[in-house]
């Protein structure tokens, strides 16, 4: 966790928040049934909610699998490999890194996990599986690239993607819903689950960009491919 964050443990799990919220936060911050929670309408695998509280306007997201694992059950269960491998904690680390580098990504406001499954022994009993969640500041008035290709500036998106790679972050799911424009037409990148920190090679950067192309074509067909062509011309050779 960032050095200025506080960790609170409870039976079966823990949560962490910036130190300024240490005396106000509780496990209920990460409960999708909390008062006033409103489901996010697009993206997020139906596992994200708009929430409000002393932390300000925020987005709560529960980690949920896709693909074959989701169809087989256990959509929100992950194998426990230690606290350092909790996906929400890893995403907080990436967001903190990018914000310190001056990039526009959501401010992390908290992360939590709950262990379940076969009981474990020791001073902190838990289980072999865990669920987790992250809370990030909401980008007010933001719209996803997917819904505004007619008004989106390809050069601005290219600069944001290049800056992310230059900061040493590889995005695991760069798609048309994870790139946002705020009310001032500034570009933000969101959802850094499974992102990796380290030097991003030209080949890795290319794969990130091609994943975005596939998303644009899936969302907008020929119009998406046309917009991608304009975007690709903005990247350095």
CSV table of C-alpha atoms in Angstrom, one decimal:
chain,number,residue,atom,x,y,z
A,1,UNK,CA,0.0,0.0,0.0
A,2,UNK,CA,1.1,3.6,-0.4
A,3,UNK,CA,3.0,4.8,2.6
A,4,UNK,CA,0.3,7.3,3.7
A,5,UNK,CA,-2.5,4.6,3.8
A,6,UNK,CA,-3.9,2.9,6.9
A,7,UNK,CA,-4.8,-0.8,7.1
A,8,UNK,CA,-7.8,-2.1,9.2
A,9,UNK,CA,-8.2,-5.8,9.8
A,10,UNK,CA,-11.4,-7.5,10.7
A,11,UNK,CA,-12.4,-11.2,11.1
A,12,UNK,CA,-11.9,-12.8,7.7
A,13,UNK,CA,-10.4,-9.8,5.9
A,14,UNK,CA,-9.1,-6.3,5.8
A,15,UNK,CA,-9.5,-3.0,4.2
A,16,UNK,CA,-7.1,-0.1,3.6
A,17,UNK,CA,-7.8,3.6,3.0
A,18,UNK,CA,-5.8,6.9,2.8
A,19,UNK,CA,-4.8,8.0,6.3
A,20,UNK,CA,-7.2,11.0,6.1
A,21,UNK,CA,-10.1,8.5,6.2
A,22,UNK,CA,-8.6,6.2,8.9
A,23,UNK,CA,-11.1,7.2,11.5
A,24,UNK,CA,-14.2,7.2,9.3
A,25,UNK,CA,-13.9,4.2,7.0
A,26,UNK,CA,-15.5,0.8,7.6
A,27,UNK,CA,-16.2,-2.4,5.8
A,28,UNK,CA,-19.5,-1.0,4.7
A,29,UNK,CA,-17.7,1.3,2.3
A,30,UNK,CA,-17.2,-1.7,0.1
A,31,UNK,CA,-20.7,-3.1,0.3
A,32,UNK,CA,-22.7,-2.9,-2.9
A,33,UNK,CA,-25.9,-2.8,-0.8
A,34,UNK,CA,-24.8,0.4,0.9
A,35,UNK,CA,-27.3,3.2,0.9
A,36,UNK,CA,-27.6,5.2,-2.3
A,37,UNK,CA,-25.5,2.8,-4.5
A,38,UNK,CA,-26.5,3.0,-8.1
A,39,UNK,CA,-25.3,0.5,-10.7
A,40,UNK,CA,-22.9,1.8,-13.4
A,41,UNK,CA,-24.7,1.5,-16.7
A,42,UNK,CA,-22.0,0.4,-19.0
A,43,UNK,CA,-18.8,-1.7,-18.7
A,44,UNK,CA,-17.7,-3.1,-15.4
A,45,UNK,CA,-19.3,-6.6,-15.8
A,46,UNK,CA,-22.3,-5.4,-13.8
A,47,UNK,CA,-20.1,-5.2,-10.8
A,48,UNK,CA,-19.6,-1.4,-10.3
A,49,UNK,CA,-21.7,1.1,-8.5
A,50,UNK,CA,-21.8,4.9,-8.1
A,51,UNK,CA,-21.6,5.7,-4.4
A,52,UNK,CA,-21.3,8.8,-2.2
A,53,UNK,CA,-20.1,9.5,1.3
A,54,UNK,CA,-17.5,11.3,3.3
A,55,UNK,CA,-15.0,10.1,0.7
A,56,UNK,CA,-16.9,12.2,-1.9
A,57,UNK,CA,-18.5,10.9,-5.2
A,58,UNK,CA,-16.9,7.5,-6.0
A,59,UNK,CA,-17.1,4.3,-7.9
A,60,UNK,CA,-17.2,1.0,-6.0
A,61,UNK,CA,-16.1,-2.0,-8.1
A,62,UNK,CA,-16.1,-5.6,-7.0
A,63,UNK,CA,-13.7,-7.8,-8.9
A,64,UNK,CA,-15.5,-10.3,-11.1
A,65,UNK,CA,-14.2,-12.8,-13.6
A,66,UNK,CA,-15.2,-13.1,-17.2
A,67,UNK,CA,-15.0,-15.8,-19.8
A,68,UNK,CA,-15.2,-19.5,-19.0
A,69,UNK,CA,-14.5,-19.2,-15.3
A,70,UNK,CA,-17.5,-16.9,-15.0
A,71,UNK,CA,-19.8,-19.4,-16.7
A,72,UNK,CA,-18.6,-22.2,-14.4
A,73,UNK,CA,-19.4,-20.2,-11.3
A,74,UNK,CA,-17.2,-18.5,-8.7
A,75,UNK,CA,-17.2,-15.2,-10.6
A,76,UNK,CA,-16.0,-13.2,-7.6
A,77,UNK,CA,-13.7,-15.9,-6.0
A,78,UNK,CA,-10.0,-15.8,-6.4
A,79,UNK,CA,-7.3,-18.2,-5.0
A,80,UNK,CA,-5.7,-16.8,-1.8
A,81,UNK,CA,-1.9,-16.3,-2.5
A,82,UNK,CA,-1.2,-13.9,0.3
A,83,UNK,CA,-2.1,-10.3,1.0
A,84,UNK,CA,0.6,-9.0,-1.3
A,85,UNK,CA,-1.3,-10.7,-4.2
A,86,UNK,CA,-4.7,-9.2,-3.6
A,87,UNK,CA,-5.8,-7.7,-6.9
A,88,UNK,CA,-7.5,-4.6,-5.4
A,89,UNK,CA,-4.3,-3.8,-3.5
A,90,UNK,CA,-2.2,-4.3,-6.7
A,91,UNK,CA,-4.5,-1.9,-8.5
A,92,UNK,CA,-4.2,0.8,-5.8
A,93,UNK,CA,-0.4,0.5,-6.2
A,94,UNK,CA,-0.6,1.1,-10.0
A,95,UNK,CA,-3.0,4.0,-9.6
A,96,UNK,CA,-0.8,5.6,-7.0
A,97,UNK,CA,2.2,5.2,-9.2
A,98,UNK,CA,0.5,6.8,-12.2
A,99,UNK,CA,-0.9,9.7,-10.2
A,100,UNK,CA,2.5,10.4,-8.8
A,101,UNK,CA,3.7,10.5,-12.4
A,102,UNK,CA,1.1,13.1,-13.3
A,103,UNK,CA,-1.3,11.0,-15.3
A,104,UNK,CA,-5.0,11.3,-15.3
A,105,UNK,CA,-6.3,8.2,-13.6
A,106,UNK,CA,-8.9,7.9,-10.8
A,107,UNK,CA,-7.8,8.6,-7.2
A,108,UNK,CA,-7.9,5.4,-5.2
A,109,UNK,CA,-9.9,5.8,-2.0
A,110,UNK,CA,-9.9,2.3,-0.6
A,111,UNK,CA,-9.5,-1.4,-1.2
A,112,UNK,CA,-10.8,-4.5,0.7
A,113,UNK,CA,-10.8,-8.2,0.7
A,114,UNK,CA,-12.8,-11.0,2.4
A,115,UNK,CA,-11.5,-14.6,2.7
A,116,UNK,CA,-13.7,-17.6,2.4
A,117,UNK,CA,-13.6,-21.3,1.8
A,118,UNK,CA,-11.8,-24.0,3.9
A,119,UNK,CA,-10.8,-22.6,7.2
A,120,UNK,CA,-7.1,-21.9,7.8
A,121,UNK,CA,-5.3,-22.0,11.1
A,122,UNK,CA,-3.0,-19.4,12.6
A,123,UNK,CA,-3.4,-16.0,14.2
A,124,UNK,CA,-5.5,-14.7,11.3
A,125,UNK,CA,-7.9,-17.5,10.2
A,126,UNK,CA,-9.3,-17.2,6.7
A,127,UNK,CA,-9.8,-19.5,3.7
A,128,UNK,CA,-8.3,-20.6,0.4
A,129,UNK,CA,-10.5,-18.2,-1.6
A,130,UNK,CA,-11.1,-14.5,-1.4
A,131,UNK,CA,-13.3,-11.7,-2.8
A,132,UNK,CA,-12.1,-8.1,-3.1
A,133,UNK,CA,-13.2,-4.6,-4.0
A,134,UNK,CA,-11.8,-1.2,-4.8
A,135,UNK,CA,-13.2,2.3,-4.3
A,136,UNK,CA,-12.0,5.1,-6.6
A,137,UNK,CA,-13.0,8.8,-7.0
A,138,UNK,CA,-15.6,9.4,-9.6
A,139,UNK,CA,-14.6,11.4,-12.7
A,140,UNK,CA,-17.5,13.9,-12.8
A,141,UNK,CA,-19.3,14.3,-16.1
A,142,UNK,CA,-17.1,11.7,-17.8
A,143,UNK,CA,-18.2,9.8,-20.9
A,144,UNK,CA,-16.6,6.7,-22.3
A,145,UNK,CA,-14.8,6.8,-25.7
A,146,UNK,CA,-17.3,4.1,-26.9
A,147,UNK,CA,-20.2,6.6,-26.8
A,148,UNK,CA,-18.5,9.7,-28.3
A,149,UNK,CA,-16.3,8.7,-31.2
A,150,UNK,CA,-17.8,11.6,-33.2
A,151,UNK,CA,-16.3,14.0,-30.7
A,152,UNK,CA,-13.2,12.3,-29.4
A,153,UNK,CA,-9.8,13.6,-30.3
A,154,UNK,CA,-7.6,10.8,-31.5
A,155,UNK,CA,-4.4,12.7,-30.7
A,156,UNK,CA,-5.4,13.3,-27.1
A,157,UNK,CA,-6.1,9.6,-26.6
A,158,UNK,CA,-2.8,8.7,-28.2
A,159,UNK,CA,-0.9,11.0,-25.9
A,160,UNK,CA,-2.7,9.5,-22.8
A,161,UNK,CA,-1.8,5.9,-23.9
A,162,UNK,CA,1.8,6.8,-24.7
A,163,UNK,CA,2.2,8.5,-21.3
A,164,UNK,CA,0.9,5.4,-19.5
A,165,UNK,CA,3.4,3.2,-21.3
A,166,UNK,CA,6.2,5.7,-20.7
A,167,UNK,CA,5.3,5.6,-17.0
A,168,UNK,CA,5.9,1.9,-17.1
A,169,UNK,CA,2.4,0.5,-16.9
A,170,UNK,CA,0.9,-2.1,-19.2
A,171,UNK,CA,-2.9,-2.1,-19.2
A,172,UNK,CA,-4.5,-5.5,-19.2
A,173,UNK,CA,-7.9,-4.5,-20.8
A,174,UNK,CA,-7.5,-1.3,-22.7
A,175,UNK,CA,-10.9,-0.9,-24.4
A,176,UNK,CA,-13.4,1.7,-25.5
A,177,UNK,CA,-15.1,1.8,-22.1
A,178,UNK,CA,-11.9,2.3,-20.1
A,179,UNK,CA,-10.9,5.5,-21.8
A,180,UNK,CA,-13.0,8.5,-20.6
A,181,UNK,CA,-13.4,12.2,-21.5
A,182,UNK,CA,-14.3,14.6,-18.8
A,183,UNK,CA,-16.3,17.9,-19.2
A,184,UNK,CA,-13.1,19.7,-20.2
A,185,UNK,CA,-12.3,17.2,-22.9
A,186,UNK,CA,-9.4,15.8,-20.9
A,187,UNK,CA,-8.6,12.1,-21.4
A,188,UNK,CA,-8.6,9.6,-18.4
A,189,UNK,CA,-7.8,5.9,-18.3
A,190,UNK,CA,-9.5,3.7,-15.8
A,191,UNK,CA,-9.7,0.0,-14.6
A,192,UNK,CA,-6.1,-1.1,-14.0
A,193,UNK,CA,-7.0,-4.6,-12.7
A,194,UNK,CA,-4.2,-7.0,-13.7
A,195,UNK,CA,-2.1,-4.1,-14.9
A,196,UNK,CA,1.7,-4.6,-14.7
A,197,UNK,CA,4.4,-2.2,-13.6
A,198,UNK,CA,7.7,-2.2,-15.3
A,199,UNK,CA,9.3,-1.3,-18.6
A,200,UNK,CA,6.7,-1.6,-21.4
A,201,UNK,CA,8.3,-2.9,-24.6
A,202,UNK,CA,7.3,-1.7,-28.1
A,203,UNK,CA,5.6,-5.1,-28.6
A,204,UNK,CA,3.6,-4.9,-25.4
A,205,UNK,CA,2.6,-1.3,-26.3
A,206,UNK,CA,1.4,-2.5,-29.7
A,207,UNK,CA,-0.6,-5.3,-28.2
A,208,UNK,CA,-2.3,-2.8,-25.8
A,209,UNK,CA,-3.2,-0.6,-28.8
A,210,UNK,CA,-4.5,-3.6,-30.9
A,211,UNK,CA,-6.7,-4.6,-28.0
A,212,UNK,CA,-8.3,-1.2,-28.1
A,213,UNK,CA,-8.8,-1.6,-31.9
A,214,UNK,CA,-10.7,-4.8,-31.4
A,215,UNK,CA,-12.9,-3.1,-28.8
A,216,UNK,CA,-13.6,-0.2,-31.1
A,217,UNK,CA,-14.6,-2.5,-34.0
A,218,UNK,CA,-16.8,-4.6,-31.6
A,219,UNK,CA,-18.5,-1.5,-30.3
A,220,UNK,CA,-18.9,0.6,-33.5
A,221,UNK,CA,-18.1,-1.6,-36.5
A,222,UNK,CA,-16.7,0.3,-39.5
A,223,UNK,CA,-17.0,3.6,-37.7
A,224,UNK,CA,-14.8,2.2,-34.9
A,225,UNK,CA,-12.2,0.9,-37.4
A,226,UNK,CA,-12.2,4.3,-39.1
A,227,UNK,CA,-11.6,6.1,-35.8
A,228,UNK,CA,-8.8,3.6,-34.9
A,229,UNK,CA,-7.1,4.5,-38.2
A,230,UNK,CA,-7.0,8.1,-37.2
A,231,UNK,CA,-5.7,7.2,-33.8
A,232,UNK,CA,-3.0,4.9,-35.1
A,233,UNK,CA,-1.6,7.8,-37.2
A,234,UNK,CA,-1.0,9.7,-33.9
A,235,UNK,CA,1.3,7.1,-32.4
A,236,UNK,CA,5.1,7.5,-33.0
A,237,UNK,CA,6.4,5.2,-35.7
